[in-house]
PDB file of C-alpha atoms in Angstrom:
ATOM      1  CA  UNK K  12     137.416 119.150  39.847  1.00 89.00           C
ATOM      2  CA  UNK K  13     140.590 121.386  40.212  1.00 94.00           C
ATOM      3  CA  UNK K  14     141.220 123.332  43.044  1.00 95.00           C
ATOM      4  CA  UNK K  15     141.817 127.079  43.178  1.00 97.00           C
ATOM      5  CA  UNK K  16     145.515 126.090  44.113  1.00 97.00           C
ATOM      6  CA  UNK K  17     145.728 123.882  41.098  1.00 97.00           C
ATOM      7  CA  UNK K  18     144.571 126.780  38.922  1.00 97.00           C
ATOM      8  CA  UNK K  19     147.158 129.040  40.651  1.00 97.00           C
ATOM      9  CA  UNK K  20     149.808 126.637  39.786  1.00 97.00           C
ATOM     10  CA  UNK K  21     148.933 126.332  36.028  1.00 97.00           C
ATOM     11  CA  UNK K  22     148.467 130.096  35.703  1.00 97.00           C
ATOM     12  CA  UNK K  23     150.615 132.682  34.364  1.00 97.00           C
ATOM     13  CA  UNK K  24     152.574 135.198  36.441  1.00 98.00           C
ATOM     14  CA  UNK K  25     150.859 138.591  36.377  1.00 98.00           C
ATOM     15  CA  UNK K  26     154.074 139.974  34.608  1.00 97.00           C
ATOM     16  CA  UNK K  27     153.881 137.444  31.936  1.00 98.00           C
ATOM     17  CA  UNK K  28     150.141 137.862  31.467  1.00 98.00           C
ATOM     18  CA  UNK K  29     150.502 141.820  31.311  1.00 98.00           C
ATOM     19  CA  UNK K  30     153.626 141.387  28.749  1.00 97.00           C
ATOM     20  CA  UNK K  31     151.497 139.148  26.465  1.00 97.00           C
ATOM     21  CA  UNK K  32     148.205 141.311  26.670  1.00 97.00           C
ATOM     22  CA  UNK K  33     146.567 141.761  23.158  1.00 96.00           C
ATOM     23  CA  UNK K  34     144.065 144.311  24.316  1.00 96.00           C
ATOM     24  CA  UNK K  35     144.309 147.373  26.593  1.00 97.00           C
ATOM     25  CA  UNK K  36     148.114 146.646  27.142  1.00 97.00           C
ATOM     26  CA  UNK K  37     149.276 150.157  26.767  1.00 97.00           C
ATOM     27  CA  UNK K  38     146.559 151.412  29.259  1.00 97.00           C
ATOM     28  CA  UNK K  39     147.217 148.549  31.623  1.00 97.00           C
ATOM     29  CA  UNK K  40     150.939 149.320  31.692  1.00 98.00           C
ATOM     30  CA  UNK K  41     150.075 153.268  32.118  1.00 98.00           C
ATOM     31  CA  UNK K  42     148.033 152.519  35.177  1.00 98.00           C
ATOM     32  CA  UNK K  43     150.950 150.096  36.442  1.00 98.00           C
ATOM     33  CA  UNK K  44     153.798 152.786  35.840  1.00 98.00           C
ATOM     34  CA  UNK K  45     151.779 155.748  37.251  1.00 98.00           C
ATOM     35  CA  UNK K  46     150.213 154.224  40.374  1.00 98.00           C
ATOM     36  CA  UNK K  47     151.814 155.012  43.364  1.00 97.00           C
ATOM     37  CA  UNK K  48     151.154 152.954  46.666  1.00 97.00           C
ATOM     38  CA  UNK K  49     150.121 154.993  49.665  1.00 97.00           C
ATOM     39  CA  UNK K  50     152.619 155.000  52.403  1.00 95.00           C
ATOM     40  CA  UNK K  51     150.102 153.602  54.988  1.00 97.00           C
ATOM     41  CA  UNK K  52     152.118 150.675  56.216  1.00 96.00           C
ATOM     42  CA  UNK K  53     150.057 148.169  54.506  1.00 97.00           C
ATOM     43  CA  UNK K  54     152.766 146.902  52.316  1.00 97.00           C
ATOM     44  CA  UNK K  55     154.633 145.734  55.500  1.00 96.00           C
ATOM     45  CA  UNK K  56     151.678 144.451  57.158  1.00 95.00           C
ATOM     46  CA  UNK K  57     150.891 142.226  54.014  1.00 96.00           C
ATOM     47  CA  UNK K  58     154.374 140.977  53.805  1.00 96.00           C
ATOM     48  CA  UNK K  59     153.965 139.287  57.195  1.00 95.00           C
ATOM     49  CA  UNK K  60     151.503 136.809  55.990  1.00 95.00           C
ATOM     50  CA  UNK K  61     152.074 133.755  53.523  1.00 95.00           C
ATOM     51  CA  UNK K  62     149.785 134.406  50.875  1.00 97.00           C
ATOM     52  CA  UNK K  63     149.376 134.219  47.266  1.00 98.00           C
ATOM     53  CA  UNK K  64     146.785 135.772  44.796  1.00 98.00           C
ATOM     54  CA  UNK K  65     144.947 134.194  41.622  1.00 98.00           C
ATOM     55  CA  UNK K  66     143.318 136.780  39.455  1.00 98.00           C
ATOM     56  CA  UNK K  67     140.528 135.566  36.996  1.00 98.00           C
ATOM     57  CA  UNK K  68     140.518 138.108  34.170  1.00 98.00           C
ATOM     58  CA  UNK K  69     140.865 138.612  30.478  1.00 98.00           C
ATOM     59  CA  UNK K  70     142.734 141.292  28.602  1.00 97.00           C
ATOM     60  CA  UNK K  71     139.626 142.908  26.774  1.00 96.00           C
ATOM     61  CA  UNK K  72     138.107 143.872  30.237  1.00 96.00           C
ATOM     62  CA  UNK K  73     138.306 147.594  31.077  1.00 95.00           C
ATOM     63  CA  UNK K  74     138.038 146.880  35.029  1.00 97.00           C
ATOM     64  CA  UNK K  75     140.907 144.387  34.759  1.00 97.00           C
ATOM     65  CA  UNK K  76     142.979 146.859  32.713  1.00 97.00           C
ATOM     66  CA  UNK K  77     142.746 149.223  35.757  1.00 98.00           C
ATOM     67  CA  UNK K  78     142.628 146.853  38.706  1.00 98.00           C
ATOM     68  CA  UNK K  79     145.183 144.029  37.793  1.00 98.00           C
ATOM     69  CA  UNK K  80     148.026 146.699  37.686  1.00 98.00           C
ATOM     70  CA  UNK K  81     146.824 148.050  41.170  1.00 98.00           C
ATOM     71  CA  UNK K  82     146.993 144.511  42.672  1.00 98.00           C
ATOM     72  CA  UNK K  83     150.368 143.815  40.816  1.00 98.00           C
ATOM     73  CA  UNK K  84     151.967 146.884  42.371  1.00 98.00           C
ATOM     74  CA  UNK K  85     150.919 145.836  45.816  1.00 98.00           C
ATOM     75  CA  UNK K  86     151.740 142.320  45.708  1.00 98.00           C
ATOM     76  CA  UNK K  87     155.375 143.160  44.349  1.00 98.00           C
ATOM     77  CA  UNK K  88     155.790 145.571  47.058  1.00 98.00           C
ATOM     78  CA  UNK K  89     154.927 142.969  49.729  1.00 97.00           C
ATOM     79  CA  UNK K  90     156.523 139.758  47.959  1.00 97.00           C
ATOM     80  CA  UNK K  91     153.126 138.107  47.087  1.00 98.00           C
ATOM     81  CA  UNK K  92     153.061 136.003  44.072  1.00 98.00           C
ATOM     82  CA  UNK K  93     150.231 136.697  41.701  1.00 98.00           C
ATOM     83  CA  UNK K  94     149.311 134.298  38.999  1.00 98.00           C
ATOM     84  CA  UNK K  95     146.525 134.581  36.316  1.00 98.00           C
ATOM     85  CA  UNK K  96     144.006 132.539  34.714  1.00 98.00           C
ATOM     86  CA  UNK K  97     141.742 133.297  31.918  1.00 97.00           C
ATOM     87  CA  UNK K  98     138.142 133.341  32.658  1.00 97.00           C
ATOM     88  CA  UNK K  99     136.922 132.345  29.257  1.00 96.00           C
ATOM     89  CA  UNK K 100     139.646 129.383  28.741  1.00 94.00           C
ATOM     90  CA  UNK K 101     137.696 127.262  31.731  1.00 92.00           C
ATOM     91  CA  UNK K 102     134.722 128.705  33.052  1.00 95.00           C
ATOM     92  CA  UNK K 103     134.538 126.203  35.762  1.00 96.00           C
ATOM     93  CA  UNK K 104     136.507 128.395  38.008  1.00 96.00           C
ATOM     94  CA  UNK K 105     134.393 131.516  37.534  1.00 97.00           C
ATOM     95  CA  UNK K 106     131.314 129.684  38.015  1.00 97.00           C
ATOM     96  CA  UNK K 107     132.416 128.996  41.554  1.00 96.00           C
ATOM     97  CA  UNK K 108     133.002 132.615  42.125  1.00 96.00           C
ATOM     98  CA  UNK K 109     130.031 134.414  40.400  1.00 95.00           C
ATOM     99  CA  UNK K 110     128.915 137.963  41.164  1.00 94.00           C
ATOM    100  CA  UNK K 111     125.124 138.503  41.350  1.00 93.00           C
ATOM    101  CA  UNK K 112     124.940 135.332  39.125  1.00 94.00           C
ATOM    102  CA  UNK K 113     127.357 136.688  36.412  1.00 94.00           C
ATOM    103  CA  UNK K 114     130.893 135.947  35.365  1.00 97.00           C
ATOM    104  CA  UNK K 115     132.304 139.346  36.396  1.00 96.00           C
ATOM    105  CA  UNK K 116     135.993 139.942  36.319  1.00 97.00           C
ATOM    106  CA  UNK K 117     138.336 140.428  37.524  1.00 98.00           C
ATOM    107  CA  UNK K 118     138.016 138.332  40.850  1.00 98.00           C
ATOM    108  CA  UNK K 119     141.085 138.120  43.057  1.00 98.00           C
ATOM    109  CA  UNK K 120     141.335 134.638  44.910  1.00 98.00           C
ATOM    110  CA  UNK K 121     143.324 135.004  48.071  1.00 98.00           C
ATOM    111  CA  UNK K 122     144.981 131.806  49.063  1.00 98.00           C
ATOM    112  CA  UNK K 123     147.053 130.923  52.108  1.00 96.00           C
ATOM    113  CA  UNK K 124     150.466 129.199  52.235  1.00 93.00           C
ATOM    114  CA  UNK K 125     148.767 125.814  52.045  1.00 95.00           C
ATOM    115  CA  UNK K 126     146.775 126.667  48.984  1.00 95.00           C
ATOM    116  CA  UNK K 127     143.656 126.938  50.809  1.00 96.00           C
ATOM    117  CA  UNK K 128     141.059 129.653  49.553  1.00 97.00           C
ATOM    118  CA  UNK K 129     140.535 132.232  52.314  1.00 97.00           C
ATOM    119  CA  UNK K 130     138.795 135.090  50.487  1.00 97.00           C
ATOM    120  CA  UNK K 131     138.118 136.778  47.337  1.00 97.00           C
ATOM    121  CA  UNK K 132     137.751 140.419  46.162  1.00 98.00           C
ATOM    122  CA  UNK K 133     136.125 141.924  42.846  1.00 96.00           C
ATOM    123  CA  UNK K 134     135.061 142.707  40.489  1.00 96.00           C
ATOM    124  CA  UNK K 135     135.154 146.404  41.461  1.00 96.00           C
ATOM    125  CA  UNK K 136     135.794 148.833  44.520  1.00 97.00           C
ATOM    126  CA  UNK K 137     132.350 150.120  45.826  1.00 97.00           C
ATOM    127  CA  UNK K 138     132.907 153.562  44.591  1.00 98.00           C
ATOM    128  CA  UNK K 139     133.773 152.600  40.948  1.00 97.00           C
ATOM    129  CA  UNK K 140     130.578 150.038  41.081  1.00 96.00           C
ATOM    130  CA  UNK K 141     128.638 153.392  41.860  1.00 97.00           C
ATOM    131  CA  UNK K 142     130.236 155.188  38.965  1.00 97.00           C
ATOM    132  CA  UNK K 143     129.167 152.225  36.652  1.00 96.00           C
ATOM    133  CA  UNK K 144     125.736 151.919  38.054  1.00 95.00           C
ATOM    134  CA  UNK K 145     125.168 155.671  37.434  1.00 96.00           C
ATOM    135  CA  UNK K 146     126.311 155.370  33.947  1.00 96.00           C
ATOM    136  CA  UNK K 147     124.316 152.280  33.256  1.00 95.00           C
ATOM    137  CA  UNK K 148     121.206 154.044  34.544  1.00 96.00           C
ATOM    138  CA  UNK K 149     121.661 156.824  31.883  1.00 95.00           C
ATOM    139  CA  UNK K 150     121.444 154.204  29.063  1.00 96.00           C
ATOM    140  CA  UNK K 151     118.382 153.777  26.792  1.00 95.00           C
ATOM    141  CA  UNK K 152     116.708 150.544  27.115  1.00 95.00           C
ATOM    142  CA  UNK K 153     118.279 147.424  25.718  1.00 94.00           C
ATOM    143  CA  UNK K 154     115.430 147.407  23.073  1.00 96.00           C
ATOM    144  CA  UNK K 155     116.246 150.981  21.952  1.00 95.00           C
ATOM    145  CA  UNK K 156     117.910 151.070  18.471  1.00 96.00           C
ATOM    146  CA  UNK K 157     120.553 153.398  20.046  1.00 96.00           C
ATOM    147  CA  UNK K 158     121.494 151.226  23.123  1.00 96.00           C
ATOM    148  CA  UNK K 159     124.471 149.632  21.198  1.00 96.00           C
ATOM    149  CA  UNK K 160     126.088 152.720  20.271  1.00 97.00           C
ATOM    150  CA  UNK K 161     125.317 154.451  23.609  1.00 96.00           C
ATOM    151  CA  UNK K 162     126.863 151.424  25.433  1.00 96.00           C
ATOM    152  CA  UNK K 163     129.833 151.612  23.422  1.00 96.00           C
ATOM    153  CA  UNK K 164     130.339 155.200  24.245  1.00 96.00           C
ATOM    154  CA  UNK K 165     129.697 154.480  27.970  1.00 96.00           C
ATOM    155  CA  UNK K 166     132.333 151.875  27.758  1.00 95.00           C
ATOM    156  CA  UNK K 167     134.883 153.912  26.143  1.00 95.00           C
ATOM    157  CA  UNK K 168     134.515 156.803  28.302  1.00 95.00           C
ATOM    158  CA  UNK K 169     134.692 154.692  31.490  1.00 96.00           C
ATOM    159  CA  UNK K 170     137.967 153.037  30.259  1.00 95.00           C
ATOM    160  CA  UNK K 171     139.302 156.564  29.567  1.00 96.00           C
ATOM    161  CA  UNK K 172     138.387 157.333  32.947  1.00 97.00           C
ATOM    162  CA  UNK K 173     140.212 154.091  34.416  1.00 97.00           C
ATOM    163  CA  UNK K 174     143.337 154.982  32.609  1.00 97.00           C
ATOM    164  CA  UNK K 175     143.556 158.619  33.803  1.00 96.00           C
ATOM    165  CA  UNK K 176     141.756 159.044  37.280  1.00 97.00           C
ATOM    166  CA  UNK K 177     144.290 158.393  39.959  1.00 97.00           C
ATOM    167  CA  UNK K 178     141.478 158.420  42.440  1.00 98.00           C
ATOM    168  CA  UNK K 179     139.636 155.412  40.875  1.00 98.00           C
ATOM    169  CA  UNK K 180     142.962 153.598  41.382  1.00 98.00           C
ATOM    170  CA  UNK K 181     143.067 154.493  45.063  1.00 98.00           C
ATOM    171  CA  UNK K 182     139.573 153.370  45.402  1.00 98.00           C
ATOM    172  CA  UNK K 183     140.665 149.757  44.068  1.00 98.00           C
ATOM    173  CA  UNK K 184     143.794 149.859  46.526  1.00 98.00           C
ATOM    174  CA  UNK K 185     141.577 150.898  49.633  1.00 98.00           C
ATOM    175  CA  UNK K 186     138.929 148.192  49.074  1.00 98.00           C
ATOM    176  CA  UNK K 187     141.453 145.519  48.539  1.00 98.00           C
ATOM    177  CA  UNK K 188     143.256 146.436  51.410  1.00 97.00           C
ATOM    178  CA  UNK K 189     140.084 146.485  53.509  1.00 97.00           C
ATOM    179  CA  UNK K 190     139.027 143.186  52.293  1.00 96.00           C
ATOM    180  CA  UNK K 191     142.433 141.706  52.958  1.00 96.00           C
ATOM    181  CA  UNK K 192     142.373 143.195  56.430  1.00 95.00           C
ATOM    182  CA  UNK K 193     139.368 141.757  57.319  1.00 94.00           C
ATOM    183  CA  UNK K 194     140.715 138.295  56.307  1.00 92.00           C
ATOM    184  CA  UNK K 195     143.751 138.663  58.268  1.00 88.00           C
ATOM    185  CA  UNK K 196     142.805 140.337  61.575  1.00 77.00           C
TER     186      UNK K 196
END
């Protein structure tokens, strides 16, 4: 069984991953280019630690389209190396990091300088999860003939929000920051 560190070493850089995206690439780069890190001192705090991040992701995932660029921006500013592994290429890793029994992504694995897993974050900030839960609650039952179309509309509108609403990006940043601080302090 491969360790998280082995997956990290075999992974692509976040830059290479984003450059090679086949889906949601334009939207992901939009978030990356537009997101401004808050001037709250966290970049300097994070830079003091020898960490690296491994993101379990896929390029078709709307959550990843928004979250990965935020994590990348923070990591680059703090000189933290980020690599990516694809969830569906090898499900052994994601199956160690399930969310409520599911293979939800993205999951950011936080590793120390020895390559030991010290924590993880994902797949969403709590505020974003609440938005998703509220939208899902409005969907018809899965047996309803209109469910597939209504679900598709919901995903489309959610991806539009993920691309455009700066507040959602800040929710991701603040949640990830809170998670990291709880590990580091």
